[in-house]
Amino acid sequence: MAMNKSHAPASQKGVLGMLIDDHREAQKLFKDFKSAEDDRSKEEIVRHACSALTAHTKIEEEHFYPFLREADPETFGSLLDEARVEHASAKELIARLQAMKPADDLYDAHFTVLGEYTNHHITEEEDELFKKVIDKDIDLRELEEPMQDTRRQALSAKPQG
Ligand SMILES: [Fe+2]
Ligand SMILES: [Fe+2]
């Protein structure tokens, strides 16, 4: 079930809200792709989604995940291990998509599968990981600024390929 960011307490709202907004944006792009009518708009959506997902996985891997692992390895360790494996699969599909053109065989299939992986991963994060963060009352405020900085840098970097 989709998590509503208004459920998070003040010490978590900034960080969880940022991640949840990213999740909703990605889900919207995967949905938009289904109704895209020409190669140009497909390519635009894919480019946007790949750069947004790359920035999102980066801020999670560089800040959010290590912070939780350190805060409570017992509670978060195995969930975070799974999350990293899921990110790795997504990154592989993103790299392949960035080297493809809409006319290529399996272009649509790659993006559709990336959407399925992403939706699965988002559900696990929001239903399990974020829920535990809220239950354990982990104060995330110190992550807000560094996460925003990393996101800005990642989004202004040129995509590869
Ligand atoms: Fe996420
Ligand atoms: Fe993630």
PDB file of N, CA, C and O in Angstrom, residues 19-91:
ATOM      1  N   LEU A  19      11.782  11.015  -0.102  1.00  0.00           N
ATOM      2  CA  LEU A  19      11.874   9.705  -0.757  1.00  0.00           C
ATOM      3  C   LEU A  19      10.515   9.279  -1.319  1.00  0.00           C
ATOM      4  O   LEU A  19      10.419   8.746  -2.424  1.00  0.00           O
ATOM      5  N   ILE A  20       9.464   9.560  -0.570  1.00  0.00           N
ATOM      6  CA  ILE A  20       8.123   9.182  -1.037  1.00  0.00           C
ATOM      7  C   ILE A  20       7.727  10.012  -2.265  1.00  0.00           C
ATOM      8  O   ILE A  20       7.140   9.489  -3.220  1.00  0.00           O
ATOM      9  N   ASP A  21       8.087  11.290  -2.273  1.00  0.00           N
ATOM     10  CA  ASP A  21       7.811  12.113  -3.463  1.00  0.00           C
ATOM     11  C   ASP A  21       8.517  11.535  -4.690  1.00  0.00           C
ATOM     12  O   ASP A  21       7.948  11.480  -5.783  1.00  0.00           O
ATOM     13  N   ASP A  22       9.766  11.110  -4.499  1.00  0.00           N
ATOM     14  CA  ASP A  22      10.496  10.474  -5.614  1.00  0.00           C
ATOM     15  C   ASP A  22       9.770   9.210  -6.085  1.00  0.00           C
ATOM     16  O   ASP A  22       9.670   8.954  -7.286  1.00  0.00           O
ATOM     17  N   HIS A  23       9.307   8.419  -5.134  1.00  0.00           N
ATOM     18  CA  HIS A  23       8.611   7.175  -5.502  1.00  0.00           C
ATOM     19  C   HIS A  23       7.378   7.481  -6.345  1.00  0.00           C
ATOM     20  O   HIS A  23       7.126   6.836  -7.356  1.00  0.00           O
ATOM     21  N   ARG A  24       6.603   8.475  -5.920  1.00  0.00           N
ATOM     22  CA  ARG A  24       5.380   8.816  -6.666  1.00  0.00           C
ATOM     23  C   ARG A  24       5.711   9.338  -8.061  1.00  0.00           C
ATOM     24  O   ARG A  24       5.010   9.051  -9.017  1.00  0.00           O
ATOM     25  N   GLU A  25       6.794  10.106  -8.138  1.00  0.00           N
ATOM     26  CA  GLU A  25       7.187  10.642  -9.447  1.00  0.00           C
ATOM     27  C   GLU A  25       7.561   9.482 -10.387  1.00  0.00           C
ATOM     28  O   GLU A  25       7.151   9.443 -11.548  1.00  0.00           O
ATOM     29  N   ALA A  26       8.336   8.529  -9.869  1.00  0.00           N
ATOM     30  CA  ALA A  26       8.741   7.396 -10.698  1.00  0.00           C
ATOM     31  C   ALA A  26       7.509   6.603 -11.134  1.00  0.00           C
ATOM     32  O   ALA A  26       7.366   6.246 -12.313  1.00  0.00           O
ATOM     33  N   GLN A  27       6.605   6.360 -10.207  1.00  0.00           N
ATOM     34  CA  GLN A  27       5.409   5.582 -10.559  1.00  0.00           C
ATOM     35  C   GLN A  27       4.577   6.287 -11.625  1.00  0.00           C
ATOM     36  O   GLN A  27       4.014   5.649 -12.508  1.00  0.00           O
ATOM     37  N   LYS A  28       4.548   7.613 -11.560  1.00  0.00           N
ATOM     38  CA  LYS A  28       3.795   8.363 -12.562  1.00  0.00           C
ATOM     39  C   LYS A  28       4.461   8.222 -13.936  1.00  0.00           C
ATOM     40  O   LYS A  28       3.778   8.064 -14.952  1.00  0.00           O
ATOM     41  N   LEU A  29       5.782   8.254 -13.973  1.00  0.00           N
ATOM     42  CA  LEU A  29       6.478   8.132 -15.258  1.00  0.00           C
ATOM     43  C   LEU A  29       6.241   6.754 -15.885  1.00  0.00           C
ATOM     44  O   LEU A  29       6.031   6.646 -17.099  1.00  0.00           O
ATOM     45  N   PHE A  30       6.257   5.714 -15.067  1.00  0.00           N
ATOM     46  CA  PHE A  30       5.993   4.375 -15.613  1.00  0.00           C
ATOM     47  C   PHE A  30       4.558   4.280 -16.144  1.00  0.00           C
ATOM     48  O   PHE A  30       4.301   3.618 -17.149  1.00  0.00           O
ATOM     49  N   LYS A  31       3.663   4.966 -15.468  1.00  0.00           N
ATOM     50  CA  LYS A  31       2.278   4.982 -15.930  1.00  0.00           C
ATOM     51  C   LYS A  31       2.147   5.784 -17.232  1.00  0.00           C
ATOM     52  O   LYS A  31       1.483   5.357 -18.175  1.00  0.00           O
ATOM     53  N   ASP A  32       2.802   6.936 -17.259  1.00  0.00           N
ATOM     54  CA  ASP A  32       2.750   7.779 -18.462  1.00  0.00           C
ATOM     55  C   ASP A  32       3.274   7.035 -19.691  1.00  0.00           C
ATOM     56  O   ASP A  32       2.782   7.230 -20.796  1.00  0.00           O
ATOM     57  N   PHE A  33       4.284   6.217 -19.475  1.00  0.00           N
ATOM     58  CA  PHE A  33       4.898   5.504 -20.601  1.00  0.00           C
ATOM     59  C   PHE A  33       3.867   4.637 -21.327  1.00  0.00           C
ATOM     60  O   PHE A  33       3.884   4.519 -22.552  1.00  0.00           O
ATOM     61  N   LYS A  34       2.972   4.066 -20.543  1.00  0.00           N
ATOM     62  CA  LYS A  34       1.965   3.172 -21.134  1.00  0.00           C
ATOM     63  C   LYS A  34       1.076   3.885 -22.133  1.00  0.00           C
ATOM     64  O   LYS A  34       0.569   3.278 -23.072  1.00  0.00           O
ATOM     65  N   SER A  35       0.855   5.194 -21.905  1.00  0.00           N
ATOM     66  CA  SER A  35      -0.017   5.906 -22.840  1.00  0.00           C
ATOM     67  C   SER A  35       0.774   6.792 -23.810  1.00  0.00           C
ATOM     68  O   SER A  35       0.177   7.548 -24.578  1.00  0.00           O
ATOM     69  N   ALA A  36       2.112   6.683 -23.773  1.00  0.00           N
ATOM     70  CA  ALA A  36       2.921   7.488 -24.703  1.00  0.00           C
ATOM     71  C   ALA A  36       2.661   7.012 -26.131  1.00  0.00           C
ATOM     72  O   ALA A  36       2.582   5.815 -26.390  1.00  0.00           O
ATOM     73  N   GLU A  37       2.510   7.994 -27.038  1.00  0.00           N
ATOM     74  CA  GLU A  37       2.072   7.614 -28.374  1.00  0.00           C
ATOM     75  C   GLU A  37       3.173   7.520 -29.414  1.00  0.00           C
ATOM     76  O   GLU A  37       3.004   6.893 -30.443  1.00  0.00           O
ATOM     77  N   ASP A  38       4.281   8.180 -29.175  1.00  0.00           N
ATOM     78  CA  ASP A  38       5.338   8.102 -30.190  1.00  0.00           C
ATOM     79  C   ASP A  38       6.698   7.904 -29.529  1.00  0.00           C
ATOM     80  O   ASP A  38       6.845   8.056 -28.315  1.00  0.00           O
ATOM     81  N   ASP A  39       7.680   7.566 -30.358  1.00  0.00           N
ATOM     82  CA  ASP A  39       9.018   7.259 -29.852  1.00  0.00           C
ATOM     83  C   ASP A  39       9.654   8.435 -29.124  1.00  0.00           C
ATOM     84  O   ASP A  39      10.378   8.259 -28.149  1.00  0.00           O
ATOM     85  N   ARG A  40       9.364   9.626 -29.614  1.00  0.00           N
ATOM     86  CA  ARG A  40       9.934  10.806 -28.988  1.00  0.00           C
ATOM     87  C   ARG A  40       9.469  10.966 -27.542  1.00  0.00           C
ATOM     88  O   ARG A  40      10.274  11.239 -26.648  1.00  0.00           O
ATOM     89  N   SER A  41       8.167  10.800 -27.329  1.00  0.00           N
ATOM     90  CA  SER A  41       7.704  10.960 -25.944  1.00  0.00           C
ATOM     91  C   SER A  41       8.138   9.777 -25.079  1.00  0.00           C
ATOM     92  O   SER A  41       8.441   9.954 -23.894  1.00  0.00           O
ATOM     93  N   LYS A  42       8.213   8.583 -25.676  1.00  0.00           N
ATOM     94  CA  LYS A  42       8.744   7.441 -24.904  1.00  0.00           C
ATOM     95  C   LYS A  42      10.175   7.713 -24.451  1.00  0.00           C
ATOM     96  O   LYS A  42      10.532   7.502 -23.295  1.00  0.00           O
ATOM     97  N   GLU A  43      10.969   8.181 -25.385  1.00  0.00           N
ATOM     98  CA  GLU A  43      12.380   8.418 -25.071  1.00  0.00           C
ATOM     99  C   GLU A  43      12.534   9.482 -23.982  1.00  0.00           C
ATOM    100  O   GLU A  43      13.381   9.366 -23.096  1.00  0.00           O
ATOM    101  N   GLU A  44      11.689  10.500 -24.057  1.00  0.00           N
ATOM    102  CA  GLU A  44      11.714  11.584 -23.070  1.00  0.00           C
ATOM    103  C   GLU A  44      11.376  11.034 -21.670  1.00  0.00           C
ATOM    104  O   GLU A  44      12.039  11.348 -20.679  1.00  0.00           O
ATOM    105  N   ILE A  45      10.358  10.204 -21.605  1.00  0.00           N
ATOM    106  CA  ILE A  45       9.940   9.621 -20.316  1.00  0.00           C
ATOM    107  C   ILE A  45      11.044   8.710 -19.770  1.00  0.00           C
ATOM    108  O   ILE A  45      11.379   8.753 -18.579  1.00  0.00           O
ATOM    109  N   VAL A  46      11.620   7.902 -20.653  1.00  0.00           N
ATOM    110  CA  VAL A  46      12.664   6.971 -20.210  1.00  0.00           C
ATOM    111  C   VAL A  46      13.873   7.745 -19.696  1.00  0.00           C
ATOM    112  O   VAL A  46      14.426   7.425 -18.633  1.00  0.00           O
ATOM    113  N   ARG A  47      14.258   8.795 -20.412  1.00  0.00           N
ATOM    114  CA  ARG A  47      15.412   9.584 -19.979  1.00  0.00           C
ATOM    115  C   ARG A  47      15.156  10.203 -18.605  1.00  0.00           C
ATOM    116  O   ARG A  47      15.998  10.161 -17.718  1.00  0.00           O
ATOM    117  N   HIS A  48      13.961  10.785 -18.466  1.00  0.00           N
ATOM    118  CA  HIS A  48      13.580  11.415 -17.198  1.00  0.00           C
ATOM    119  C   HIS A  48      13.583  10.381 -16.056  1.00  0.00           C
ATOM    120  O   HIS A  48      14.156  10.601 -14.994  1.00  0.00           O
ATOM    121  N   ALA A  49      12.958   9.225 -16.300  1.00  0.00           N
ATOM    122  CA  ALA A  49      12.865   8.192 -15.253  1.00  0.00           C
ATOM    123  C   ALA A  49      14.253   7.673 -14.878  1.00  0.00           C
ATOM    124  O   ALA A  49      14.552   7.500 -13.690  1.00  0.00           O
ATOM    125  N   CYS A  50      15.096   7.441 -15.881  1.00  0.00           N
ATOM    126  CA  CYS A  50      16.428   6.900 -15.578  1.00  0.00           C
ATOM    127  C   CYS A  50      17.244   7.889 -14.748  1.00  0.00           C
ATOM    128  O   CYS A  50      17.924   7.489 -13.797  1.00  0.00           O
ATOM    129  N   SER A  51      17.168   9.178 -15.068  1.00  0.00           N
ATOM    130  CA  SER A  51      17.978  10.105 -14.279  1.00  0.00           C
ATOM    131  C   SER A  51      17.376  10.296 -12.886  1.00  0.00           C
ATOM    132  O   SER A  51      18.111  10.383 -11.894  1.00  0.00           O
ATOM    133  N   ALA A  52      16.056  10.311 -12.785  1.00  0.00           N
ATOM    134  CA  ALA A  52      15.425  10.445 -11.467  1.00  0.00           C
ATOM    135  C   ALA A  52      15.732   9.219 -10.586  1.00  0.00           C
ATOM    136  O   ALA A  52      16.042   9.358  -9.398  1.00  0.00           O
ATOM    137  N   LEU A  53      15.657   8.025 -11.171  1.00  0.00           N
ATOM    138  CA  LEU A  53      15.923   6.807 -10.383  1.00  0.00           C
ATOM    139  C   LEU A  53      17.395   6.714  -9.996  1.00  0.00           C
ATOM    140  O   LEU A  53      17.727   6.251  -8.899  1.00  0.00           O
ATOM    141  N   THR A  54      18.273   7.160 -10.881  1.00  0.00           N
ATOM    142  CA  THR A  54      19.698   7.136 -10.566  1.00  0.00           C
ATOM    143  C   THR A  54      20.001   8.067  -9.383  1.00  0.00           C
ATOM    144  O   THR A  54      20.719   7.690  -8.450  1.00  0.00           O
ATOM    145  N   ALA A  55      19.404   9.259  -9.403  1.00  0.00           N
ATOM    146  CA  ALA A  55      19.609  10.190  -8.288  1.00  0.00           C
ATOM    147  C   ALA A  55      19.021   9.615  -7.000  1.00  0.00           C
ATOM    148  O   ALA A  55      19.623   9.694  -5.925  1.00  0.00           O
ATOM    149  N   HIS A  56      17.855   9.005  -7.115  1.00  0.00           N
ATOM    150  CA  HIS A  56      17.174   8.465  -5.936  1.00  0.00           C
ATOM    151  C   HIS A  56      17.977   7.311  -5.300  1.00  0.00           C
ATOM    152  O   HIS A  56      18.176   7.284  -4.081  1.00  0.00           O
ATOM    153  N   THR A  57      18.449   6.372  -6.122  1.00  0.00           N
ATOM    154  CA  THR A  57      19.207   5.256  -5.554  1.00  0.00           C
ATOM    155  C   THR A  57      20.503   5.766  -4.932  1.00  0.00           C
ATOM    156  O   THR A  57      20.964   5.244  -3.917  1.00  0.00           O
ATOM    157  N   LYS A  58      21.069   6.807  -5.537  1.00  0.00           N
ATOM    158  CA  LYS A  58      22.306   7.367  -5.008  1.00  0.00           C
ATOM    159  C   LYS A  58      22.102   7.985  -3.619  1.00  0.00           C
ATOM    160  O   LYS A  58      22.892   7.732  -2.711  1.00  0.00           O
ATOM    161  N   ILE A  59      21.037   8.764  -3.458  1.00  0.00           N
ATOM    162  CA  ILE A  59      20.843   9.373  -2.131  1.00  0.00           C
ATOM    163  C   ILE A  59      20.501   8.304  -1.075  1.00  0.00           C
ATOM    164  O   ILE A  59      20.900   8.423   0.077  1.00  0.00           O
ATOM    165  N   GLU A  60      19.816   7.275  -1.493  1.00  0.00           N
ATOM    166  CA  GLU A  60      19.548   6.202  -0.529  1.00  0.00           C
ATOM    167  C   GLU A  60      20.838   5.456  -0.166  1.00  0.00           C
ATOM    168  O   GLU A  60      21.097   5.167   1.000  1.00  0.00           O
ATOM    169  N   GLU A  61      21.624   5.133  -1.179  1.00  0.00           N
ATOM    170  CA  GLU A  61      22.829   4.332  -0.920  1.00  0.00           C
ATOM    171  C   GLU A  61      23.919   5.113  -0.194  1.00  0.00           C
ATOM    172  O   GLU A  61      24.697   4.550   0.563  1.00  0.00           O
ATOM    173  N   GLU A  62      23.991   6.406  -0.474  1.00  0.00           N
ATOM    174  CA  GLU A  62      25.064   7.192   0.150  1.00  0.00           C
ATOM    175  C   GLU A  62      24.689   7.718   1.526  1.00  0.00           C
ATOM    176  O   GLU A  62      25.566   8.002   2.335  1.00  0.00           O
ATOM    177  N   HIS A  63      23.398   7.895   1.786  1.00  0.00           N
ATOM    178  CA  HIS A  63      23.000   8.514   3.064  1.00  0.00           C
ATOM    179  C   HIS A  63      22.021   7.651   3.870  1.00  0.00           C
ATOM    180  O   HIS A  63      22.314   7.251   4.983  1.00  0.00           O
ATOM    181  N   PHE A  64      20.878   7.404   3.268  1.00  0.00           N
ATOM    182  CA  PHE A  64      19.781   6.797   4.021  1.00  0.00           C
ATOM    183  C   PHE A  64      20.105   5.367   4.496  1.00  0.00           C
ATOM    184  O   PHE A  64      19.976   5.058   5.687  1.00  0.00           O
ATOM    185  N   TYR A  65      20.538   4.516   3.574  1.00  0.00           N
ATOM    186  CA  TYR A  65      20.789   3.127   3.952  1.00  0.00           C
ATOM    187  C   TYR A  65      21.926   2.991   4.985  1.00  0.00           C
ATOM    188  O   TYR A  65      21.746   2.308   6.002  1.00  0.00           O
ATOM    189  N   PRO A  66      23.099   3.616   4.737  1.00  0.00           N
ATOM    190  CA  PRO A  66      24.181   3.462   5.734  1.00  0.00           C
ATOM    191  C   PRO A  66      23.808   4.029   7.110  1.00  0.00           C
ATOM    192  O   PRO A  66      24.201   3.481   8.139  1.00  0.00           O
ATOM    193  N   PHE A  67      23.032   5.103   7.102  1.00  0.00           N
ATOM    194  CA  PHE A  67      22.616   5.713   8.369  1.00  0.00           C
ATOM    195  C   PHE A  67      21.746   4.739   9.175  1.00  0.00           C
ATOM    196  O   PHE A  67      21.936   4.541  10.380  1.00  0.00           O
ATOM    197  N   LEU A  68      20.807   4.082   8.502  1.00  0.00           N
ATOM    198  CA  LEU A  68      19.931   3.123   9.188  1.00  0.00           C
ATOM    199  C   LEU A  68      20.709   1.902   9.651  1.00  0.00           C
ATOM    200  O   LEU A  68      20.489   1.381  10.743  1.00  0.00           O
ATOM    201  N   ARG A  69      21.643   1.451   8.792  1.00  0.00           N
ATOM    202  CA  ARG A  69      22.423   0.268   9.163  1.00  0.00           C
ATOM    203  C   ARG A  69      23.216   0.554  10.438  1.00  0.00           C
ATOM    204  O   ARG A  69      23.313  -0.283  11.323  1.00  0.00           O
ATOM    205  N   GLU A  70      23.751   1.757  10.518  1.00  0.00           N
ATOM    206  CA  GLU A  70      24.526   2.102  11.699  1.00  0.00           C
ATOM    207  C   GLU A  70      23.625   2.301  12.912  1.00  0.00           C
ATOM    208  O   GLU A  70      23.972   1.916  14.027  1.00  0.00           O
ATOM    209  N   ALA A  71      22.449   2.886  12.684  1.00  0.00           N
ATOM    210  CA  ALA A  71      21.541   3.166  13.802  1.00  0.00           C
ATOM    211  C   ALA A  71      21.058   1.864  14.457  1.00  0.00           C
ATOM    212  O   ALA A  71      20.931   1.790  15.677  1.00  0.00           O
ATOM    213  N   ASP A  72      20.780   0.846  13.645  1.00  0.00           N
ATOM    214  CA  ASP A  72      20.217  -0.387  14.189  1.00  0.00           C
ATOM    215  C   ASP A  72      20.414  -1.545  13.198  1.00  0.00           C
ATOM    216  O   ASP A  72      19.495  -1.908  12.455  1.00  0.00           O
ATOM    217  N   PRO A  73      21.622  -2.113  13.203  1.00  0.00           N
ATOM    218  CA  PRO A  73      21.938  -3.148  12.205  1.00  0.00           C
ATOM    219  C   PRO A  73      21.014  -4.360  12.303  1.00  0.00           C
ATOM    220  O   PRO A  73      20.687  -4.974  11.290  1.00  0.00           O
ATOM    221  N   GLU A  74      20.589  -4.686  13.493  1.00  0.00           N
ATOM    222  CA  GLU A  74      19.747  -5.862  13.653  1.00  0.00           C
ATOM    223  C   GLU A  74      18.382  -5.691  12.995  1.00  0.00           C
ATOM    224  O   GLU A  74      17.865  -6.593  12.342  1.00  0.00           O
ATOM    225  N   THR A  75      17.825  -4.509  13.179  1.00  0.00           N
ATOM    226  CA  THR A  75      16.501  -4.243  12.614  1.00  0.00           C
ATOM    227  C   THR A  75      16.560  -4.069  11.098  1.00  0.00           C
ATOM    228  O   THR A  75      15.684  -4.538  10.375  1.00  0.00           O
ATOM    229  N   PHE A  76      17.593  -3.379  10.623  1.00  0.00           N
ATOM    230  CA  PHE A  76      17.573  -2.963   9.221  1.00  0.00           C
ATOM    231  C   PHE A  76      18.473  -3.772   8.292  1.00  0.00           C
ATOM    232  O   PHE A  76      18.314  -3.718   7.077  1.00  0.00           O
ATOM    233  N   GLY A  77      19.439  -4.515   8.869  1.00  0.00           N
ATOM    234  CA  GLY A  77      20.467  -5.144   8.048  1.00  0.00           C
ATOM    235  C   GLY A  77      19.958  -5.937   6.856  1.00  0.00           C
ATOM    236  O   GLY A  77      20.337  -5.658   5.705  1.00  0.00           O
ATOM    237  N   SER A  78      19.067  -6.915   7.091  1.00  0.00           N
ATOM    238  CA  SER A  78      18.698  -7.776   5.962  1.00  0.00           C
ATOM    239  C   SER A  78      17.804  -7.052   4.958  1.00  0.00           C
ATOM    240  O   SER A  78      17.909  -7.271   3.753  1.00  0.00           O
ATOM    241  N   LEU A  79      16.948  -6.147   5.433  1.00  0.00           N
ATOM    242  CA  LEU A  79      16.135  -5.349   4.503  1.00  0.00           C
ATOM    243  C   LEU A  79      17.022  -4.497   3.602  1.00  0.00           C
ATOM    244  O   LEU A  79      16.772  -4.335   2.405  1.00  0.00           O
ATOM    245  N   LEU A  80      18.083  -3.950   4.209  1.00  0.00           N
ATOM    246  CA  LEU A  80      18.981  -3.089   3.434  1.00  0.00           C
ATOM    247  C   LEU A  80      19.809  -3.907   2.444  1.00  0.00           C
ATOM    248  O   LEU A  80      20.100  -3.438   1.341  1.00  0.00           O
ATOM    249  N   ASP A  81      20.159  -5.132   2.834  1.00  0.00           N
ATOM    250  CA  ASP A  81      20.865  -6.001   1.887  1.00  0.00           C
ATOM    251  C   ASP A  81      19.988  -6.267   0.670  1.00  0.00           C
ATOM    252  O   ASP A  81      20.430  -6.164  -0.473  1.00  0.00           O
ATOM    253  N   GLU A  82      18.732  -6.597   0.921  1.00  0.00           N
ATOM    254  CA  GLU A  82      17.813  -6.841  -0.200  1.00  0.00           C
ATOM    255  C   GLU A  82      17.653  -5.596  -1.061  1.00  0.00           C
ATOM    256  O   GLU A  82      17.614  -5.676  -2.288  1.00  0.00           O
ATOM    257  N   ALA A  83      17.545  -4.458  -0.394  1.00  0.00           N
ATOM    258  CA  ALA A  83      17.362  -3.210  -1.139  1.00  0.00           C
ATOM    259  C   ALA A  83      18.539  -2.967  -2.078  1.00  0.00           C
ATOM    260  O   ALA A  83      18.366  -2.554  -3.222  1.00  0.00           O
ATOM    261  N   ARG A  84      19.746  -3.284  -1.602  1.00  0.00           N
ATOM    262  CA  ARG A  84      20.917  -3.044  -2.455  1.00  0.00           C
ATOM    263  C   ARG A  84      20.932  -3.978  -3.651  1.00  0.00           C
ATOM    264  O   ARG A  84      21.324  -3.596  -4.753  1.00  0.00           O
ATOM    265  N   VAL A  85      20.486  -5.211  -3.453  1.00  0.00           N
ATOM    266  CA  VAL A  85      20.406  -6.153  -4.580  1.00  0.00           C
ATOM    267  C   VAL A  85      19.361  -5.666  -5.588  1.00  0.00           C
ATOM    268  O   VAL A  85      19.569  -5.708  -6.801  1.00  0.00           O
ATOM    269  N   GLU A  86      18.249  -5.157  -5.073  1.00  0.00           N
ATOM    270  CA  GLU A  86      17.202  -4.637  -5.966  1.00  0.00           C
ATOM    271  C   GLU A  86      17.691  -3.406  -6.727  1.00  0.00           C
ATOM    272  O   GLU A  86      17.426  -3.256  -7.921  1.00  0.00           O
ATOM    273  N   HIS A  87      18.413  -2.548  -6.042  1.00  0.00           N
ATOM    274  CA  HIS A  87      18.997  -1.386  -6.737  1.00  0.00           C
ATOM    275  C   HIS A  87      19.937  -1.847  -7.847  1.00  0.00           C
ATOM    276  O   HIS A  87      19.963  -1.265  -8.930  1.00  0.00           O
ATOM    277  N   ALA A  88      20.733  -2.883  -7.561  1.00  0.00           N
ATOM    278  CA  ALA A  88      21.699  -3.348  -8.564  1.00  0.00           C
ATOM    279  C   ALA A  88      20.980  -3.839  -9.821  1.00  0.00           C
ATOM    280  O   ALA A  88      21.414  -3.548 -10.946  1.00  0.00           O
ATOM    281  N   SER A  89      19.869  -4.556  -9.653  1.00  0.00           N
ATOM    282  CA  SER A  89      19.109  -5.011 -10.827  1.00  0.00           C
ATOM    283  C   SER A  89      18.552  -3.823 -11.602  1.00  0.00           C
ATOM    284  O   SER A  89      18.567  -3.809 -12.834  1.00  0.00           O
ATOM    285  N   ALA A  90      18.049  -2.839 -10.875  1.00  0.00           N
ATOM    286  CA  ALA A  90      17.499  -1.660 -11.550  1.00  0.00           C
ATOM    287  C   ALA A  90      18.592  -0.921 -12.314  1.00  0.00           C
ATOM    288  O   ALA A  90      18.404  -0.509 -13.461  1.00  0.00           O
ATOM    289  N   LYS A  91      19.763  -0.797 -11.691  1.00  0.00           N
ATOM    290  CA  LYS A  91      20.854  -0.064 -12.351  1.00  0.00           C
ATOM    291  C   LYS A  91      21.290  -0.746 -13.638  1.00  0.00           C
ATOM    292  O   LYS A  91      21.642  -0.092 -14.608  1.00  0.00           O
TER     293      LYS A  91
END
